[in-house]
mmCIF file with all atom_site columns, C-alpha atoms in Angstrom:
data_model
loop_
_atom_site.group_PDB
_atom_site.id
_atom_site.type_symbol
_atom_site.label_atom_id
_atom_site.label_alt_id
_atom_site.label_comp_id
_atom_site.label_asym_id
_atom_site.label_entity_id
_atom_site.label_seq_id
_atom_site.pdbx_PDB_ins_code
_atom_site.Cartn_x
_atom_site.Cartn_y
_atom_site.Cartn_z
_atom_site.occupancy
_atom_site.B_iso_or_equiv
_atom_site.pdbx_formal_charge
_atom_site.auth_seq_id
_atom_site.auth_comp_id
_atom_site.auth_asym_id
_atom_site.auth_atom_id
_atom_site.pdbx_PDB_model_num
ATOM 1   C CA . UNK A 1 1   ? 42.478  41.562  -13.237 1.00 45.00 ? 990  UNK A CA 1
ATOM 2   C CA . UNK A 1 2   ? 41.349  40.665  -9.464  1.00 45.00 ? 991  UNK A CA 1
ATOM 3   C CA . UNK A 1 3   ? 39.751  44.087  -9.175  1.00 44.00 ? 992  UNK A CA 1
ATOM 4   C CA . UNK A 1 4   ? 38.106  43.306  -12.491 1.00 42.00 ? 993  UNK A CA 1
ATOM 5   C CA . UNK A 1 5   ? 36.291  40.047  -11.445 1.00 40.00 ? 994  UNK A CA 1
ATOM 6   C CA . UNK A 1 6   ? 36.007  41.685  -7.590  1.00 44.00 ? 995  UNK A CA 1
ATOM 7   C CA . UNK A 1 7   ? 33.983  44.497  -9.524  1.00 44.00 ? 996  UNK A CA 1
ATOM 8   C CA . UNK A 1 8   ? 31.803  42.356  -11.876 1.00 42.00 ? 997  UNK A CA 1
ATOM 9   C CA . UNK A 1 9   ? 30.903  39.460  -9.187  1.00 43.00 ? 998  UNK A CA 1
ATOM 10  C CA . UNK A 1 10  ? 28.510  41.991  -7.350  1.00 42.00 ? 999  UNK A CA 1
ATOM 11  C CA . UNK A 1 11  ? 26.531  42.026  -10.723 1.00 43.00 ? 1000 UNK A CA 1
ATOM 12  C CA . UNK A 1 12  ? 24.218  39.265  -12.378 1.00 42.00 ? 1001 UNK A CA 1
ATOM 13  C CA . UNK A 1 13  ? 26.716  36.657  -13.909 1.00 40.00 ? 1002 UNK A CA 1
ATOM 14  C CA . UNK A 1 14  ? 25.990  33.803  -16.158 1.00 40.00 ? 1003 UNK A CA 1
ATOM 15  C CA . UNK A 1 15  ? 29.303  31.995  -16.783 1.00 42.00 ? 1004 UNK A CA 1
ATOM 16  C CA . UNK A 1 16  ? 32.922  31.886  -16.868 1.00 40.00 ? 1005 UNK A CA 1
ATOM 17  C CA . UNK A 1 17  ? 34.894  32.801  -19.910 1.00 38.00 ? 1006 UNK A CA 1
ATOM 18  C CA . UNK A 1 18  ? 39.121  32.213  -20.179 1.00 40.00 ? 1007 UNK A CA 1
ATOM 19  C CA . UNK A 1 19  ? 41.859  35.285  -20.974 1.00 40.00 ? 1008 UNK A CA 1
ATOM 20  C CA . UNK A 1 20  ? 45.073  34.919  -21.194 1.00 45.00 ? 1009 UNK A CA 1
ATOM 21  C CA . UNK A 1 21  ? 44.208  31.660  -19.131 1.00 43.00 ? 1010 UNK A CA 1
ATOM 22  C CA . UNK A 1 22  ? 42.646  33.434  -16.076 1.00 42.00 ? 1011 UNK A CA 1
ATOM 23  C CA . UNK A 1 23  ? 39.040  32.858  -15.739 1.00 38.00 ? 1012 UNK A CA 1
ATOM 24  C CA . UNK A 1 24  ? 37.300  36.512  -16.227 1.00 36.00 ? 1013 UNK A CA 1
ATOM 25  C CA . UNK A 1 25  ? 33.546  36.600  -15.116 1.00 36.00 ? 1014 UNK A CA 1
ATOM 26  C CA . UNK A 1 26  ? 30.894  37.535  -17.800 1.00 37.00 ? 1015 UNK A CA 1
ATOM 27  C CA . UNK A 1 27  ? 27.946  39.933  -16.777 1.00 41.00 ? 1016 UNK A CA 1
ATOM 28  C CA . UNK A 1 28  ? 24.740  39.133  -17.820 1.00 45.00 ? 1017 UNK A CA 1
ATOM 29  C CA . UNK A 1 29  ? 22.603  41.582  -16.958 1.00 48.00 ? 1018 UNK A CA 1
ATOM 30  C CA . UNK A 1 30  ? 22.621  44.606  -14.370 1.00 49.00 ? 1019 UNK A CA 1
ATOM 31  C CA . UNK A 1 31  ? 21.993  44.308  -10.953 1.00 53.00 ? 1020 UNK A CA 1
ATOM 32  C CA . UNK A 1 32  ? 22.969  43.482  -7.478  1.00 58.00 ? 1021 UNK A CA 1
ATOM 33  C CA . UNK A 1 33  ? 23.001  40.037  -6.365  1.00 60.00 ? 1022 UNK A CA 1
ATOM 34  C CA . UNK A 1 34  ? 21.937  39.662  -1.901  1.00 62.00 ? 1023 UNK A CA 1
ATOM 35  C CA . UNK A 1 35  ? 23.420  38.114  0.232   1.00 58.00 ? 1024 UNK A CA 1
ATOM 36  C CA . UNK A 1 36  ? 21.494  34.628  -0.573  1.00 61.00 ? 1025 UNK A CA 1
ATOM 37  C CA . UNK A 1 37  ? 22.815  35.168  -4.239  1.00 65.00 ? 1026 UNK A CA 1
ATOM 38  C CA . UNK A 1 38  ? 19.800  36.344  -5.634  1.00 71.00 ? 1027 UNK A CA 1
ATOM 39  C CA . UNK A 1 39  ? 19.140  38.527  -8.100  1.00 60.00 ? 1028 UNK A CA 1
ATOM 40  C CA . UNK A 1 40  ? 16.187  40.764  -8.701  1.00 66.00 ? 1029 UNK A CA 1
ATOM 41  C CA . UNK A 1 41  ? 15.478  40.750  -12.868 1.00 65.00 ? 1030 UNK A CA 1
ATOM 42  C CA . UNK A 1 42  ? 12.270  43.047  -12.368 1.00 61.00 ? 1031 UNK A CA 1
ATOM 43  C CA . UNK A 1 43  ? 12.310  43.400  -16.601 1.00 58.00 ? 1032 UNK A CA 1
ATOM 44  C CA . UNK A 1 44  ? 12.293  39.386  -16.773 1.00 62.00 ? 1033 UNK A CA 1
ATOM 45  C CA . UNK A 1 45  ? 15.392  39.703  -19.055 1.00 62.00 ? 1034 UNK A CA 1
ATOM 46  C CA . UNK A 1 46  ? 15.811  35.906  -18.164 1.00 64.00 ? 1035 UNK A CA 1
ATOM 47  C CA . UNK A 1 47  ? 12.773  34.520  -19.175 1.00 66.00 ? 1036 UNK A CA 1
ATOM 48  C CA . UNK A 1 48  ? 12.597  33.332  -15.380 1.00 65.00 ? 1037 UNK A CA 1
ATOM 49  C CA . UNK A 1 49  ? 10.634  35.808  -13.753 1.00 68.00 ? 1038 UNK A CA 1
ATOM 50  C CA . UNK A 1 50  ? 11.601  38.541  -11.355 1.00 67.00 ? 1039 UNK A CA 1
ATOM 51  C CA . UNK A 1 51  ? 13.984  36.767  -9.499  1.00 66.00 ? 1040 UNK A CA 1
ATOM 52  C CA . UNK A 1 52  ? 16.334  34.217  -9.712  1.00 65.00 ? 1041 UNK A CA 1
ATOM 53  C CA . UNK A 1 53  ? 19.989  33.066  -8.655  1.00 67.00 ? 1042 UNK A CA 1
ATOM 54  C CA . UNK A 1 54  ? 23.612  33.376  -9.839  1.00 65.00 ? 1043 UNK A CA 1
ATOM 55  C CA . UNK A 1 55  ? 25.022  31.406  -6.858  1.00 67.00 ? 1044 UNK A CA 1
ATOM 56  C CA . UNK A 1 56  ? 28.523  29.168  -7.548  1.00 62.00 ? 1045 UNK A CA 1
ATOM 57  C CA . UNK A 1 57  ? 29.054  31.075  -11.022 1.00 61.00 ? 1046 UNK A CA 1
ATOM 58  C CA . UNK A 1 58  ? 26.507  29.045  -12.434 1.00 62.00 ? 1047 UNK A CA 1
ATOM 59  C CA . UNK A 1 59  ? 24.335  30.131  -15.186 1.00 68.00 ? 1048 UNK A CA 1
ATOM 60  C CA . UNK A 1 60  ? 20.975  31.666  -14.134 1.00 70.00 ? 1049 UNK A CA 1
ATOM 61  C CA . UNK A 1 61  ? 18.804  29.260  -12.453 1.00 67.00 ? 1050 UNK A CA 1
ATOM 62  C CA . UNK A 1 62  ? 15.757  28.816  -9.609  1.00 70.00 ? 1051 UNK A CA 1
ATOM 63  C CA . UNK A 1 63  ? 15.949  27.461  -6.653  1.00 67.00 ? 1052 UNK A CA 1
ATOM 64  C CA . UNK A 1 64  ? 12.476  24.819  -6.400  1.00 66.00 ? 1053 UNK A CA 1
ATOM 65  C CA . UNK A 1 65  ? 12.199  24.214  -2.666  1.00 59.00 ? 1054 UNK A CA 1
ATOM 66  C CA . UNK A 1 66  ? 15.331  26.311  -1.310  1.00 65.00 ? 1055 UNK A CA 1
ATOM 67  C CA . UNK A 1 67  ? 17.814  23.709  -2.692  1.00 65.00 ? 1056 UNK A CA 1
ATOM 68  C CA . UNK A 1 68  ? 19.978  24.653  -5.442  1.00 70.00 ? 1057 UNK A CA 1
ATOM 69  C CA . UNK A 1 69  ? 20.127  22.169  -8.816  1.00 62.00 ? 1058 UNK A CA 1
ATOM 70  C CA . UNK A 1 70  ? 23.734  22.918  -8.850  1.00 59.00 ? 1059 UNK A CA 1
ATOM 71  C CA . UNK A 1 71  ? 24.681  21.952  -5.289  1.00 63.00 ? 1060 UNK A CA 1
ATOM 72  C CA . UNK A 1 72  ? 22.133  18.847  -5.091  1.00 47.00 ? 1061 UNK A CA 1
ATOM 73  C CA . UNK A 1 73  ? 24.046  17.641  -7.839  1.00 46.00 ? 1062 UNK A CA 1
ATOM 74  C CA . UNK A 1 74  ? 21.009  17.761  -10.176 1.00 43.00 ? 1063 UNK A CA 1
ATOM 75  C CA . UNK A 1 75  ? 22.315  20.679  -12.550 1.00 40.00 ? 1064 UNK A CA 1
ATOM 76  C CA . UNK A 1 76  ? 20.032  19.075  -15.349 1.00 39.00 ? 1065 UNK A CA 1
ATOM 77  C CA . UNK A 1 77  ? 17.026  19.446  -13.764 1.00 34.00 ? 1066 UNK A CA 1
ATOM 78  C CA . UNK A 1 78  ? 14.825  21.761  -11.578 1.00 33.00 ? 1067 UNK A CA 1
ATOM 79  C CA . UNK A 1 79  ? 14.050  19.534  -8.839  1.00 35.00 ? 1068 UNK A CA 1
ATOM 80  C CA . UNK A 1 80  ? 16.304  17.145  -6.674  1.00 33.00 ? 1069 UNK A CA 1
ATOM 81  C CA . UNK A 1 81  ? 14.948  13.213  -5.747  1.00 32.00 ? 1070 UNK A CA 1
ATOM 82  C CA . UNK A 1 82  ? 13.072  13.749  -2.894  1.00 34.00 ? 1071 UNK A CA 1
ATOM 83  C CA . UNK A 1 83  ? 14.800  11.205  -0.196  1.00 38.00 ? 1072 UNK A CA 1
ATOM 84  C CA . UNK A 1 84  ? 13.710  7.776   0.674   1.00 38.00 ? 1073 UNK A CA 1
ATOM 85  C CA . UNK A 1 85  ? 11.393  7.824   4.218   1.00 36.00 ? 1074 UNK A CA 1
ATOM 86  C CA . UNK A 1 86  ? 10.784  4.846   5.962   1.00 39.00 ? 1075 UNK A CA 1
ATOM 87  C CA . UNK A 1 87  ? 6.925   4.457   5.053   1.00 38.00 ? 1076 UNK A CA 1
ATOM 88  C CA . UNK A 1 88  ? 7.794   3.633   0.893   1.00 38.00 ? 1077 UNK A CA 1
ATOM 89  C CA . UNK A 1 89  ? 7.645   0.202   0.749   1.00 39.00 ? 1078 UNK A CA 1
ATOM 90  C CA . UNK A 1 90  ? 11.483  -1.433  0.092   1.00 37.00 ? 1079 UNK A CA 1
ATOM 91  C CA . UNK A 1 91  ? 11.341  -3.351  -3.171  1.00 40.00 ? 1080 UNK A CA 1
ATOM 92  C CA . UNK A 1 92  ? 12.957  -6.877  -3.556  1.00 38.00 ? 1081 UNK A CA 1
ATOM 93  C CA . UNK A 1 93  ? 12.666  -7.184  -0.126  1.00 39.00 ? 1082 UNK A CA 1
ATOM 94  C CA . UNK A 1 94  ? 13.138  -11.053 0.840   1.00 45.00 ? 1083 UNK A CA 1
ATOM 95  C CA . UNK A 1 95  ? 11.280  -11.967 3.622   1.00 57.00 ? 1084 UNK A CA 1
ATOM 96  C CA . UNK A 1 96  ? 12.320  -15.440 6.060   1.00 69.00 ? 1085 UNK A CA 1
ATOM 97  C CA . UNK A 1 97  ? 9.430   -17.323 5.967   1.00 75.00 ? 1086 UNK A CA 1
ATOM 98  C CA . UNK A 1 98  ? 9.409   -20.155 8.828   1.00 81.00 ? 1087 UNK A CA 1
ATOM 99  C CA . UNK A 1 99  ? 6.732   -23.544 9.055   1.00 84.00 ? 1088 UNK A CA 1
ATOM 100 C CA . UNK A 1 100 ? 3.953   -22.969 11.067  1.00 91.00 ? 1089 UNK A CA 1
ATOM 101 C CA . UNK A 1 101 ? 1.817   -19.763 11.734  1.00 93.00 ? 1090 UNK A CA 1
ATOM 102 C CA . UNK A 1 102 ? 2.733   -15.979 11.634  1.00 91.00 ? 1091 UNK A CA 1
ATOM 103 C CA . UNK A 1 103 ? 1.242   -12.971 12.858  1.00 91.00 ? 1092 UNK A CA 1
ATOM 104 C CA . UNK A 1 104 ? 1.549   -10.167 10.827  1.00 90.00 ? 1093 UNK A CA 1
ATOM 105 C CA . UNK A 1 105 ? -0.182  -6.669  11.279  1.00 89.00 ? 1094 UNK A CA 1
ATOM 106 C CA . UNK A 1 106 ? -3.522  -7.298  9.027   1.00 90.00 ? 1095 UNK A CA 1
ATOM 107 C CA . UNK A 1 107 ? -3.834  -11.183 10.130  1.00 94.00 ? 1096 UNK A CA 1
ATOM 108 C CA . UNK A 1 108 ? -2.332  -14.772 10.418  1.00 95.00 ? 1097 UNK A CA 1
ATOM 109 C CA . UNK A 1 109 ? -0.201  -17.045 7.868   1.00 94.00 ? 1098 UNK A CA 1
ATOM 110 C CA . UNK A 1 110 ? 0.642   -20.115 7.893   1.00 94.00 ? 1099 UNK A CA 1
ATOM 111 C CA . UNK A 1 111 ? 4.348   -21.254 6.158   1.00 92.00 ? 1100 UNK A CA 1
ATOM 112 C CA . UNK A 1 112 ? 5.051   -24.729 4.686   1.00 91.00 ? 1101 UNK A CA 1
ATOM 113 C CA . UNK A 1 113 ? 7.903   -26.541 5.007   1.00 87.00 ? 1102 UNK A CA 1
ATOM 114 C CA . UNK A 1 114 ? 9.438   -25.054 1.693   1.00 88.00 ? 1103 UNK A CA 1
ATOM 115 C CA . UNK A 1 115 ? 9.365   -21.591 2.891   1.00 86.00 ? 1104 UNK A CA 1
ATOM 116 C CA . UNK A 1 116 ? 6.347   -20.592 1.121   1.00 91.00 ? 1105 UNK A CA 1
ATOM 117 C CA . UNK A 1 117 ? 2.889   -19.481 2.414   1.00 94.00 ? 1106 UNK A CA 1
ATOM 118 C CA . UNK A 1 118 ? -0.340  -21.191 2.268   1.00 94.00 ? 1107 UNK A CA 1
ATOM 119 C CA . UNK A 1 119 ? -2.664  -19.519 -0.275  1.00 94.00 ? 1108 UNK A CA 1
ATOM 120 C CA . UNK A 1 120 ? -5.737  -19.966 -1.654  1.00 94.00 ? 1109 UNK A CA 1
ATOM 121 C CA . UNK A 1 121 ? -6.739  -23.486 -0.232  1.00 95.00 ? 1110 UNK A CA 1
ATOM 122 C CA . UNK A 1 122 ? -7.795  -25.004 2.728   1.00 97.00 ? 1111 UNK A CA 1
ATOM 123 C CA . UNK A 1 123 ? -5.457  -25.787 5.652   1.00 95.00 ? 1112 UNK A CA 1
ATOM 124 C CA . UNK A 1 124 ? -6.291  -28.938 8.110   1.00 95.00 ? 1113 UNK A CA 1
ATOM 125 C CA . UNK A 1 125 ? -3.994  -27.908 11.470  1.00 91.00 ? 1114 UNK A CA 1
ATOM 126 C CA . UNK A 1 126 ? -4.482  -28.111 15.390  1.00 86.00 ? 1115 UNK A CA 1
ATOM 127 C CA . UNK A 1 127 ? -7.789  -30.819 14.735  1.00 92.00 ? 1116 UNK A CA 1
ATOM 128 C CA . UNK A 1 128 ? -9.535  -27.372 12.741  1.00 95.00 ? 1117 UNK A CA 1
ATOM 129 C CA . UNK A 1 129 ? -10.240 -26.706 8.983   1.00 97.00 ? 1118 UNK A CA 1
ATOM 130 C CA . UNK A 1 130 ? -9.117  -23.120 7.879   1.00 97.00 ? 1119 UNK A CA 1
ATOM 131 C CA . UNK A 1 131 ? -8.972  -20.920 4.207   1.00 97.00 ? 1120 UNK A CA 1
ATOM 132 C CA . UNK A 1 132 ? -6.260  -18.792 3.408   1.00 97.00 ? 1121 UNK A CA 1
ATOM 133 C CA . UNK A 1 133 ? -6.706  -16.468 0.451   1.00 96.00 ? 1122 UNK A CA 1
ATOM 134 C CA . UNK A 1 134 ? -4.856  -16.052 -2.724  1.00 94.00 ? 1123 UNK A CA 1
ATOM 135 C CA . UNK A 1 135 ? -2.479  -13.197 -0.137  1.00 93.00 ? 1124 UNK A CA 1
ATOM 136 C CA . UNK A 1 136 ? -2.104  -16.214 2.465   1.00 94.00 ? 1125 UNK A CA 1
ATOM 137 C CA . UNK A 1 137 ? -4.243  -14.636 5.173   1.00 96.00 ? 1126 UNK A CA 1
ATOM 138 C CA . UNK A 1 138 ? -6.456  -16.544 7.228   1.00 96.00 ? 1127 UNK A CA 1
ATOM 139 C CA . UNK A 1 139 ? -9.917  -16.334 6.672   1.00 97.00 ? 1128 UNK A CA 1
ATOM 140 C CA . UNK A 1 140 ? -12.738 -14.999 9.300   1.00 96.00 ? 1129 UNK A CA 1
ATOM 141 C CA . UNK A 1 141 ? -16.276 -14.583 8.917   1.00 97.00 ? 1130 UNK A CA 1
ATOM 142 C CA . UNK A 1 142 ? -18.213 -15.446 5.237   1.00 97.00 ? 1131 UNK A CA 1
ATOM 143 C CA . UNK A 1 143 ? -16.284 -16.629 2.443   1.00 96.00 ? 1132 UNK A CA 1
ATOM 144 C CA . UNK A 1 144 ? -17.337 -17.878 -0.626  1.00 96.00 ? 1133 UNK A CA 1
ATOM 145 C CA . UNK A 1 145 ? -15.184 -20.914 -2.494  1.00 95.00 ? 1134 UNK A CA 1
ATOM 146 C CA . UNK A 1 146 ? -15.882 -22.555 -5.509  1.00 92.00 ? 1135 UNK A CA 1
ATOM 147 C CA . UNK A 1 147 ? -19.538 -21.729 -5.390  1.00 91.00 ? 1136 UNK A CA 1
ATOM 148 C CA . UNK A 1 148 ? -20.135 -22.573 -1.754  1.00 96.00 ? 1137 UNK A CA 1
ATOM 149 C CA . UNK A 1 149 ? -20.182 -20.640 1.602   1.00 97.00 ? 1138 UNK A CA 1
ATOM 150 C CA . UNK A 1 150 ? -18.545 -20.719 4.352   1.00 98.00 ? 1139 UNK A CA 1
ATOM 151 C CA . UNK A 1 151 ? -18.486 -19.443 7.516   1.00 98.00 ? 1140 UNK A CA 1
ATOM 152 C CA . UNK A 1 152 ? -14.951 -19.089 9.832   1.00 97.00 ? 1141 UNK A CA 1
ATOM 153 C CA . UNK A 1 153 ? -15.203 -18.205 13.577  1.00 96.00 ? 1142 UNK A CA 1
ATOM 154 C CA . UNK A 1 154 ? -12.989 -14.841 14.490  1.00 94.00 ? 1143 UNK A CA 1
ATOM 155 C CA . UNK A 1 155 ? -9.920  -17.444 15.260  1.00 95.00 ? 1144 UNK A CA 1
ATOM 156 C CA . UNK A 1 156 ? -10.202 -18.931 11.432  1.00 96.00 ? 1145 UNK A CA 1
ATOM 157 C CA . UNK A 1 157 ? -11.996 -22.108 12.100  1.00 97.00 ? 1146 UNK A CA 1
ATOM 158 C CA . UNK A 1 158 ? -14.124 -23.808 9.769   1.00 98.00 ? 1147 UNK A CA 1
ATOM 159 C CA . UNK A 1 159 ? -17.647 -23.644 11.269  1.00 97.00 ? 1148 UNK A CA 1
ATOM 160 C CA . UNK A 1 160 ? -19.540 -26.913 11.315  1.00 97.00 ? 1149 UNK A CA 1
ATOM 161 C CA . UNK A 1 161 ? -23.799 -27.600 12.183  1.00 97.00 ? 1150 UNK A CA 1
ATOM 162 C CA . UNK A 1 162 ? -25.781 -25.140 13.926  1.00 97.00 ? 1151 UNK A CA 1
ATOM 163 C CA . UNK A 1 163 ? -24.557 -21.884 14.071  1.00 97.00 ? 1152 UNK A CA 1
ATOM 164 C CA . UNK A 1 164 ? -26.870 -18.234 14.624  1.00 96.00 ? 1153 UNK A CA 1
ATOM 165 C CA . UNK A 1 165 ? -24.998 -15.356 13.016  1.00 96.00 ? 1154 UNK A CA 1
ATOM 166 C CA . UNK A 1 166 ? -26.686 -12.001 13.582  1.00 93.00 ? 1155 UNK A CA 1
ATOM 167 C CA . UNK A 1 167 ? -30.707 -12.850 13.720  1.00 92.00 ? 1156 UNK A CA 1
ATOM 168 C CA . UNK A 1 168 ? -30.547 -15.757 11.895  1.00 95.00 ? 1157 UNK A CA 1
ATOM 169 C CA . UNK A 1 169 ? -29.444 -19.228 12.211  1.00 96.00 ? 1158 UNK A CA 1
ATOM 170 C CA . UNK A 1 170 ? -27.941 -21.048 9.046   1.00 98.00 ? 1159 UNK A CA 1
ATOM 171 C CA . UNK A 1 171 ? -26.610 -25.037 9.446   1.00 97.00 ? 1160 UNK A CA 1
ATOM 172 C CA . UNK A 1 172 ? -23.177 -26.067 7.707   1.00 97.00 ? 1161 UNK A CA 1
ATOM 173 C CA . UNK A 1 173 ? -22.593 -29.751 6.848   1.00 96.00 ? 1162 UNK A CA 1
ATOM 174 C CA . UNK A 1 174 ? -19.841 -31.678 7.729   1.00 94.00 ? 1163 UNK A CA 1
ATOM 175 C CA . UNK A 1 175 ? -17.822 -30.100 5.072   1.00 95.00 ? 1164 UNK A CA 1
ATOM 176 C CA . UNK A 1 176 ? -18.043 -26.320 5.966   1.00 97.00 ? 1165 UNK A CA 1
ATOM 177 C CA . UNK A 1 177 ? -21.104 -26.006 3.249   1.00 97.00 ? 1166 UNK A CA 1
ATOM 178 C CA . UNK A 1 178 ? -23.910 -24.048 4.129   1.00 98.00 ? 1167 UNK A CA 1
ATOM 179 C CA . UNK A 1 179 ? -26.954 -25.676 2.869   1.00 97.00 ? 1168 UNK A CA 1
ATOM 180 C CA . UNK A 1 180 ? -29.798 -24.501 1.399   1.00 96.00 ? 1169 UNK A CA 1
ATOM 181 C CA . UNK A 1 181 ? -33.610 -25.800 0.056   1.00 95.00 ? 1170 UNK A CA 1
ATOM 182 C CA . UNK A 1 182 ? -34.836 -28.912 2.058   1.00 93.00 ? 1171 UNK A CA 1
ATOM 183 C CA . UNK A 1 183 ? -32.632 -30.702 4.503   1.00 93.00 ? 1172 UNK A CA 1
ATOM 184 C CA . UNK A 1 184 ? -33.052 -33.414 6.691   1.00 93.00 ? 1173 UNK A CA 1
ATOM 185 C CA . UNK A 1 185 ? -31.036 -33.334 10.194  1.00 93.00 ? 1174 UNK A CA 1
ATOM 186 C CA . UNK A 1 186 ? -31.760 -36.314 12.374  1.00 90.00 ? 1175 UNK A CA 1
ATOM 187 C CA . UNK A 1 187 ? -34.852 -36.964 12.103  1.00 89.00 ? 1176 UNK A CA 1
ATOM 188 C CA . UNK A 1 188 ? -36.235 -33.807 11.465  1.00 91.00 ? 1177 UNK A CA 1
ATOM 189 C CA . UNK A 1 189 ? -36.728 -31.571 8.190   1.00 92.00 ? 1178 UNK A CA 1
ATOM 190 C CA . UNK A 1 190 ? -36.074 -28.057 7.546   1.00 94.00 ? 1179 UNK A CA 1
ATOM 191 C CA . UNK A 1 191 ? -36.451 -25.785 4.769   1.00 95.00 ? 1180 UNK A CA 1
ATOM 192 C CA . UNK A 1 192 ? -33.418 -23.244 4.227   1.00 96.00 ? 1181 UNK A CA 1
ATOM 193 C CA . UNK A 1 193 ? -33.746 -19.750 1.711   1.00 95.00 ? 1182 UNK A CA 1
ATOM 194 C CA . UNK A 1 194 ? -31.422 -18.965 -0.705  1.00 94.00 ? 1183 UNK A CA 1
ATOM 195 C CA . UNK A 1 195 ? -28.970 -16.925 1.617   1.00 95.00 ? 1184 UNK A CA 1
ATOM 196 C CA . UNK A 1 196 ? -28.883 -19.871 3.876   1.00 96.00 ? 1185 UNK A CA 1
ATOM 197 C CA . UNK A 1 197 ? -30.844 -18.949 7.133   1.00 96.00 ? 1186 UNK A CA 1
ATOM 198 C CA . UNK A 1 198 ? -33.851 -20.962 8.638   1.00 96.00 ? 1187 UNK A CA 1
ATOM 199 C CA . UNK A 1 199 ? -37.562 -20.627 7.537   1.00 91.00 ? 1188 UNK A CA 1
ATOM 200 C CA . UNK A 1 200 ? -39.298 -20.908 10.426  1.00 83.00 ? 1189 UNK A CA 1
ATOM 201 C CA . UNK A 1 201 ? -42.427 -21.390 8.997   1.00 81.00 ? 1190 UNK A CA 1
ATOM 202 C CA . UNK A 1 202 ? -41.383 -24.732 7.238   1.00 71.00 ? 1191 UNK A CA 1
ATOM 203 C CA . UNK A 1 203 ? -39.164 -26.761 9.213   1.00 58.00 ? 1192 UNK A CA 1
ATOM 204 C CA . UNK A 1 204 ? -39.992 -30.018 11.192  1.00 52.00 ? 1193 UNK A CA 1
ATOM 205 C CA . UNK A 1 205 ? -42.840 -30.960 8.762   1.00 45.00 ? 1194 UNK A CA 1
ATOM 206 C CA . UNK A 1 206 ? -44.517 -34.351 9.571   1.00 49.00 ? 1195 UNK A CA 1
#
């Protein structure tokens, strides 16, 4: 019986069958199995093309990748998980969140008492105004709330007055607003466009 399976285990096999109660290996098809357990099928009897495995007495299989279904575990499927790296994101992840601002890679945050983060609203800390958006980051540069503009300096803070910004220069009242149209400051007038920067031809009309 050893010489039997001995014999028939250098040949194409495609599962085990009992005798007597000694497992006897079945042949599927001719053919000499390498040393890697593969098996040249150049007539496709498998329906798998023109080469596949027997390796572990398993039925005929593939290997996708180089790694064995069988082995990985995966025997009903053709392809294993592909492992966890660092770079996915870890779900559920609960992060500490202290009072006070944090640095993170993309900006700053600022965490209330109650271990949550500021968001979406203004922020009155160190004698500055700041906005944090609906993520909790601090807001630099333009912003638009509730219909109005804004403008935040590159360390957040709410800009106030006179400011130029690129070629142009744009005033902000004494809540952050930018105006526009007519305005009076001190005792002289200005005119404003629509995006907010000076006319130059209209201002300090008497």
């Amino acid at each position: 019986m050893r010489k039997l399976c001995k014999k028939l285990a250098v040949y194409g096999i495609c599962g085990l069958i009992t005798f007597g109660g000694l497992p006897i290996i079945s042949e599927a098809h001719s053919g000499r199995t390498d040393a890697s357990g593969g098996h040249r099928d150049n007539k496709n009897k498998s329906g798998l093309g023109s080469y596949h495995y027997h390796c572990g007495g398993y039925p005929a299989h593939l290997h996708p990748n180089g790694v064995c279904p069988y082995k990985s575990g995966n025997s009903g499927s053709t392809a294993s998980k592909p492992a966890e790296t660092a770079s996915q994101p870890v779900q559920n992840e609960t992060r500490q969140v202290t009072a006070g601002w944090q640095q993170e890679a993309i900006g700053w945050k600022y965490g209330n008492e109650d271990g949550s983060f500021v968001k979406g609203s203004f922020l009155s800390a160190d004698g500055n105004w700041y906005y944090f958006t609906q993520d909790g980051y601090m807001a630099t540069g333009w912003k638009l709330v509730a219909e109005d503009w804004y403008y935040f300096d590159s360390d957040g803070r709410m800009v106030t007055g006179w400011r130029q910004i690129g070629d142009g220069w744009y005033y902000f009242d004494h809540s952050g607003h930018m105006v526009t149209g007519d305005v009076i400051i001190g005792d002289d007038y200005y005119y404003f466009d629509d995006d907010g920067t000076l006319n130059e031809d209209f201002y300090d009309l008497d």
